Short mmCIF file of C-alpha atoms in Angstrom, two decimals:
data_model
loop_
_atom_site.label_atom_id
_atom_site.label_comp_id
_atom_site.label_asym_id
_atom_site.label_seq_id
_atom_site.Cartn_x
_atom_site.Cartn_y
_atom_site.Cartn_z
CA MET A 27 -0.88 18.93 3.44
CA SER A 28 -3.90 20.57 5.00
CA SER A 29 -7.27 19.17 5.85
CA VAL A 30 -10.23 19.59 3.54
CA GLY A 31 -13.14 21.10 5.41
CA GLN A 32 -16.79 21.60 4.55
CA GLN A 33 -16.11 25.05 3.09
CA GLY A 34 -12.72 24.17 1.59
CA VAL A 35 -9.43 23.99 3.47
CA SER A 36 -9.37 23.87 7.24
CA ALA A 37 -6.67 23.60 9.86
CA ASP A 38 -7.74 20.17 11.13
CA TRP A 39 -4.66 18.11 10.37
CA GLY A 40 -6.17 15.07 12.03
CA VAL A 41 -8.81 14.84 9.31
CA ALA A 42 -6.17 15.24 6.59
CA LEU A 43 -4.05 12.48 8.08
CA ARG A 44 -7.04 10.13 8.37
CA LEU A 45 -8.13 10.79 4.80
CA GLY A 46 -4.64 9.97 3.53
CA ARG A 47 -4.07 6.94 5.80
CA VAL A 48 -0.61 8.42 6.22
CA SER A 49 0.33 5.87 8.87
CA ASN A 50 0.91 3.44 6.00
CA LEU A 51 3.33 5.70 4.11
CA PRO A 52 6.46 3.91 5.41
CA THR A 53 5.32 0.85 3.46
CA VAL A 54 5.32 2.99 0.30
CA TRP A 55 8.82 4.21 1.08
CA THR A 56 10.12 0.68 1.56
CA ASN A 57 8.44 -0.27 -1.74
CA VAL A 58 10.52 2.42 -3.43
CA LEU A 59 13.68 1.24 -1.70
CA ALA A 60 13.10 -2.40 -2.63
CA GLY A 61 12.12 -1.51 -6.18
CA GLY A 62 15.36 0.38 -6.63
CA ILE A 63 17.48 -2.38 -5.09
CA LEU A 64 15.93 -5.09 -7.26
CA ALA A 65 16.64 -2.99 -10.34
CA GLY A 66 20.30 -2.73 -9.33
CA ALA A 67 20.27 0.88 -8.13
CA ASP A 68 22.37 2.42 -5.40
CA PRO A 69 20.05 3.08 -2.40
CA ALA A 70 21.92 6.37 -1.93
CA HIS A 71 21.09 7.47 -5.48
CA PRO A 72 20.87 11.30 -5.66
CA LEU A 73 17.38 11.08 -7.18
CA VAL A 74 15.97 8.78 -4.48
CA LEU A 75 13.79 11.57 -3.09
CA VAL A 76 11.95 11.85 -6.41
CA PRO A 77 10.22 8.44 -6.37
CA LEU A 78 9.79 8.68 -2.60
CA LEU A 79 7.90 11.95 -2.87
CA ALA A 80 6.04 10.99 -6.04
CA ALA A 81 4.91 7.65 -4.64
CA SER A 82 3.82 9.37 -1.42
CA LEU A 83 1.73 11.89 -3.34
CA LEU A 84 0.17 9.15 -5.44
CA TYR A 85 -0.61 7.05 -2.36
CA VAL A 86 -2.15 9.85 -0.30
CA GLY A 87 -4.01 11.20 -3.32
CA GLY A 88 -5.37 7.73 -3.97
CA MET A 89 -6.56 7.44 -0.39
CA TYR A 90 -8.34 10.79 -0.68
CA LEU A 91 -10.07 9.64 -3.86
CA ASN A 92 -11.00 6.36 -2.18
CA ASP A 93 -13.00 8.26 0.43
CA ALA A 94 -14.48 10.62 -2.15
CA PHE A 95 -15.70 7.82 -4.43
CA ASP A 96 -16.96 5.78 -1.46
CA ALA A 97 -18.74 8.65 0.30
CA GLU A 98 -22.27 7.31 -0.24
CA ILE A 99 -21.32 3.75 0.76
CA ASP A 100 -19.40 5.01 3.78
CA ALA A 101 -22.47 6.98 4.85
CA ARG A 102 -24.20 3.61 5.32
CA GLU A 103 -21.35 1.35 6.38
CA ARG A 104 -18.66 3.62 7.90
CA PRO A 105 -20.37 6.85 8.98
CA VAL A 106 -17.38 7.84 11.12
CA ARG A 107 -15.23 8.46 8.00
CA PRO A 108 -14.48 12.19 7.49
CA ILE A 109 -16.86 12.86 4.58
CA PRO A 110 -20.06 11.28 5.97
CA ALA A 111 -19.16 12.63 9.42
CA GLY A 112 -19.24 16.17 7.96
CA GLN A 113 -15.54 16.82 8.58
CA ALA A 114 -14.68 17.23 4.89
CA SER A 115 -16.59 18.03 1.73
CA ARG A 116 -16.66 15.41 -1.01
CA ALA A 117 -15.88 17.95 -3.75
CA ALA A 118 -12.85 19.34 -1.95
CA VAL A 119 -11.53 15.83 -1.23
CA PHE A 120 -11.90 14.98 -4.93
CA GLN A 121 -9.97 18.13 -5.86
CA ALA A 122 -7.17 17.46 -3.38
CA GLY A 123 -6.89 13.80 -4.43
CA PHE A 124 -6.62 14.50 -8.15
CA ALA A 125 -4.20 17.37 -7.47
CA MET A 126 -1.86 15.07 -5.57
CA LEU A 127 -2.03 12.42 -8.29
CA GLY A 128 -1.22 15.03 -10.90
CA ALA A 129 1.69 16.39 -8.87
CA GLY A 130 3.13 12.90 -8.44
CA VAL A 131 2.97 12.13 -12.16
CA LEU A 132 4.44 15.54 -13.06
CA LEU A 133 7.33 15.00 -10.67
CA LEU A 134 8.15 11.68 -12.33
CA LEU A 135 7.78 13.16 -15.81
CA MET A 136 10.39 15.78 -14.91
CA THR A 137 12.83 12.90 -14.36
CA ASN A 138 12.34 11.22 -17.74
CA TRP A 139 9.47 10.27 -20.03
CA ARG A 140 9.57 6.58 -19.07
CA ALA A 141 9.18 7.43 -15.40
CA GLY A 142 6.35 9.79 -16.29
CA LEU A 143 4.62 7.09 -18.32
CA ALA A 144 4.99 4.59 -15.47
CA GLY A 145 3.58 7.18 -13.07
CA LEU A 146 0.66 7.83 -15.40
CA VAL A 147 -0.12 4.11 -15.51
CA LEU A 148 0.06 3.97 -11.71
CA ALA A 149 -2.26 6.98 -11.37
CA GLY A 150 -4.70 5.38 -13.81
CA LEU A 151 -4.76 2.15 -11.82
CA ILE A 152 -5.35 4.11 -8.62
CA VAL A 153 -8.33 5.96 -10.09
CA LEU A 154 -9.74 2.76 -11.60
CA TYR A 155 -9.48 0.97 -8.26
CA ASP A 156 -11.02 3.85 -6.29
CA TRP A 157 -13.85 4.29 -8.80
CA HIS A 158 -14.82 0.62 -9.04
CA HIS A 159 -13.60 -1.59 -6.21
CA LYS A 160 -16.83 -2.32 -4.37
CA ALA A 161 -18.42 -5.56 -5.61
CA ASN A 162 -15.56 -5.93 -8.10
CA LEU A 163 -14.02 -9.40 -7.98
CA LEU A 164 -10.85 -8.08 -9.64
CA SER A 165 -10.31 -5.19 -7.23
CA PRO A 166 -7.61 -7.08 -5.24
CA VAL A 167 -5.68 -7.46 -8.48
CA LEU A 168 -6.05 -3.75 -9.24
CA MET A 169 -4.79 -2.83 -5.78
CA GLY A 170 -1.89 -5.23 -6.13
CA LEU A 171 -1.00 -3.71 -9.50
CA CYS A 172 -0.75 -0.29 -7.85
CA ARG A 173 2.03 -1.52 -5.55
CA PHE A 174 3.48 -3.52 -8.46
CA MET A 175 3.87 -0.24 -10.35
CA VAL A 176 5.64 1.44 -7.41
CA TYR A 177 8.44 -1.12 -7.80
CA LEU A 178 8.64 -0.40 -11.52
CA VAL A 179 8.58 3.37 -11.04
CA ALA A 180 11.45 3.14 -8.55
CA GLY A 181 13.48 0.95 -10.89
CA VAL A 182 12.99 3.24 -13.88
CA VAL A 183 13.91 6.37 -11.94
CA LEU A 184 16.81 5.03 -9.90
CA ALA A 185 18.32 2.43 -12.25
CA GLY A 186 17.17 3.64 -15.63
CA GLY A 187 15.49 0.29 -16.33
CA LEU A 188 14.23 -2.99 -14.92
CA THR A 189 15.74 -6.40 -14.28
CA THR A 190 14.35 -9.90 -13.98
CA SER A 191 14.51 -9.41 -10.22
CA SER A 192 12.39 -6.27 -10.58
CA TRP A 193 9.60 -8.16 -12.31
CA LEU A 194 9.81 -11.15 -9.97
CA GLY A 195 9.78 -8.98 -6.86
CA ALA A 196 6.86 -6.94 -8.21
CA ALA A 197 4.96 -10.16 -8.96
CA LEU A 198 5.50 -11.42 -5.40
CA LEU A 199 4.33 -8.09 -4.02
CA LEU A 200 1.28 -8.33 -6.29
CA ALA A 201 0.44 -11.77 -4.90
CA TYR A 202 0.74 -10.51 -1.32
CA LEU A 203 -1.49 -7.52 -2.05
CA ILE A 204 -4.14 -9.72 -3.63
CA GLY A 205 -4.40 -11.71 -0.41
CA LEU A 206 -4.28 -8.59 1.73
CA THR A 207 -6.89 -6.71 -0.30
CA TYR A 208 -9.24 -9.67 -0.28
CA ALA A 209 -9.15 -9.59 3.51
CA ALA A 210 -9.66 -5.80 3.47
CA LYS A 211 -12.77 -6.18 1.30
CA GLN A 212 -14.39 -7.98 4.23
CA GLU A 213 -13.47 -5.27 6.71
CA HIS A 214 -16.76 -3.42 6.98
CA LEU A 215 -18.58 -6.76 7.35
CA ASN A 216 -16.29 -7.89 10.18
CA ARG A 217 -16.18 -11.41 8.83
CA LEU A 218 -14.30 -13.51 6.29
CA ASP A 219 -16.63 -15.30 3.87
CA SER A 220 -14.03 -17.54 2.23
CA ALA A 221 -10.36 -17.94 2.99
CA TRP A 222 -8.99 -19.39 -0.26
CA PRO A 223 -7.72 -16.09 -1.81
CA LEU A 224 -5.48 -15.69 1.23
CA ALA A 225 -3.36 -18.46 -0.33
CA PHE A 226 -1.78 -15.71 -2.45
CA LEU A 227 0.05 -14.66 0.72
CA ALA A 228 2.06 -17.89 0.46
CA ALA A 229 3.85 -16.88 -2.76
CA PRO A 230 6.48 -14.63 -1.11
CA LEU A 231 6.90 -17.15 1.70
CA LEU A 232 7.70 -19.91 -0.79
CA TYR A 233 10.14 -17.63 -2.60
CA GLY A 234 11.85 -16.75 0.68
CA LEU A 235 12.15 -20.43 1.52
CA ALA A 236 13.73 -21.14 -1.87
CA SER A 237 16.15 -18.22 -1.32
CA ALA A 238 17.06 -19.03 2.29
CA GLY A 239 20.68 -19.69 1.37
CA ARG A 240 21.31 -16.16 0.09
CA GLY A 241 22.95 -14.70 3.16
CA TRP A 242 22.49 -14.84 6.91
CA LEU A 243 19.71 -12.26 6.99
CA VAL A 244 17.34 -14.04 4.60
CA PRO A 245 16.22 -16.88 6.94
CA ILE A 246 15.84 -14.44 9.82
CA LEU A 247 13.58 -12.13 7.83
CA LEU A 248 11.73 -15.09 6.37
CA LEU A 249 10.91 -16.39 9.86
CA GLY A 250 9.88 -12.91 11.00
CA PHE A 251 7.70 -12.39 7.94
CA LEU A 252 6.12 -15.83 8.34
CA ALA A 253 5.42 -15.23 12.03
CA TRP A 254 3.79 -11.87 11.26
CA VAL A 255 1.57 -13.26 8.49
CA VAL A 256 0.50 -16.18 10.69
CA ARG A 257 -0.30 -13.72 13.48
CA ALA A 258 -2.46 -11.64 11.14
CA LEU A 259 -4.24 -14.71 9.80
CA GLY A 260 -4.87 -15.77 13.36
CA PHE A 261 -6.99 -12.65 13.82
CA LEU A 262 -9.07 -13.69 10.81
CA LEU A 263 -9.49 -17.34 11.68
CA ARG A 264 -9.91 -17.13 15.45
CA ALA A 265 -11.73 -13.83 15.81
CA PRO A 266 -13.81 -12.83 12.76
CA ARG A 267 -14.60 -9.46 14.31
CA ALA A 268 -10.91 -8.64 14.26
CA VAL A 269 -10.73 -8.38 10.45
CA PRO A 270 -9.67 -4.68 10.59
CA LYS A 271 -6.87 -5.58 13.00
CA ALA A 272 -5.68 -8.27 10.60
CA VAL A 273 -5.76 -5.85 7.67
CA VAL A 274 -3.58 -3.19 9.30
CA ALA A 275 -1.14 -5.91 10.41
CA LEU A 276 -0.87 -7.23 6.85
CA ILE A 277 -0.36 -3.69 5.54
CA ALA A 278 2.59 -3.22 7.91
CA GLY A 279 3.88 -6.59 6.72
CA ILE A 280 4.46 -5.08 3.26
CA SER A 281 7.66 -3.56 4.61
CA LEU A 282 8.80 -6.94 5.92
CA LEU A 283 8.28 -8.38 2.45
CA ASP A 284 10.31 -5.51 1.00
CA GLY A 285 13.06 -6.29 3.49
CA LEU A 286 13.02 -9.97 2.61
CA LEU A 287 13.37 -9.16 -1.09
CA CYS A 288 16.22 -6.72 -0.41
CA ALA A 289 17.99 -9.40 1.63
CA THR A 290 17.64 -11.97 -1.18
CA ALA A 291 19.14 -9.35 -3.52
CA GLY A 292 22.23 -9.08 -1.31
CA ALA A 293 21.42 -5.71 0.25
CA PRO A 294 21.29 -6.29 4.03
CA ALA A 295 21.48 -2.59 4.93
CA ALA A 296 18.45 -1.83 2.76
CA ALA A 297 16.68 -4.85 4.24
CA LEU A 298 17.19 -3.51 7.75
CA LEU A 299 15.84 -0.12 6.67
CA CYS A 300 12.71 -1.92 5.51
CA VAL A 301 12.40 -3.56 8.93
CA LEU A 302 12.62 -0.08 10.41
CA GLY A 303 9.83 0.95 8.06
CA PHE A 304 7.73 -1.90 9.45
CA VAL A 305 8.31 -0.71 13.02
CA VAL A 306 7.53 2.90 12.12
CA THR A 307 4.31 1.85 10.36
CA LEU A 308 3.14 0.02 13.48
CA ALA A 309 3.96 3.07 15.59
CA PHE A 310 2.12 5.44 13.23
CA GLN A 311 -0.93 3.16 13.08
CA ARG A 312 -1.39 3.70 16.81
CA PHE A 313 -2.22 7.34 16.11
CA VAL A 314 -3.71 7.35 12.59
CA PRO A 315 -5.96 4.44 11.53
CA GLY A 316 -4.42 2.43 8.71
CA THR A 317 -7.77 1.70 7.05
#
């Protein structure tokens, strides 16, 4: 991936990485892993690279489109973003974003038509969110549905279908993303107007508590996940100006949720890989902003 400069493509990889929020990609990879596990797939499935690459393209493409659609708003509220800062042209970012979305859907379609259809739905949700998420009360649901669809895409590709666990896990991820995205909507304001939507974050915690007897790793990951969510919420409640810090922490926590769900499904090795994804996300966020 190359950066998109004012005259087209430039060699500034830093801009490209910032546009794509690539520091958060490990959370997409753990979504794919968890989605496959919950559908009953072998994590070492020979096609595992297909949903990993497709989901990565769809995520990065979506982030590019987010900046392109928000260019005018960012010029007022976040002038340091690449487009208003003059580091990338809006037209070229649009082109790159849609190209990556198309490549991701095509890659899934080459697997089978159901995967292609799921990828097309995911791409449509991404575009809808990017186009109309400001001042949209339902935008947290749209964002959550994007991650919801990553689970379904992984299950269709790697297991050939979905299970009850697939739908339940995707629903829990949706709830977590609703709470996370609500917090993120406050980011440019550096305050939290109302805390009640954050209650959605409790859904996976309650599920983990109900599943604590499913193996030795489940209570450990549940406690770790709980501690991390409480830490992030502490940023919101004690220091309103730390909303961005809370948001990136909650984004990294997606991988912990994936790990918890893998552990409840009886896949401790996959759960530990998700924990590794959490650690890698935190490391990457030190170099590339996660929002």
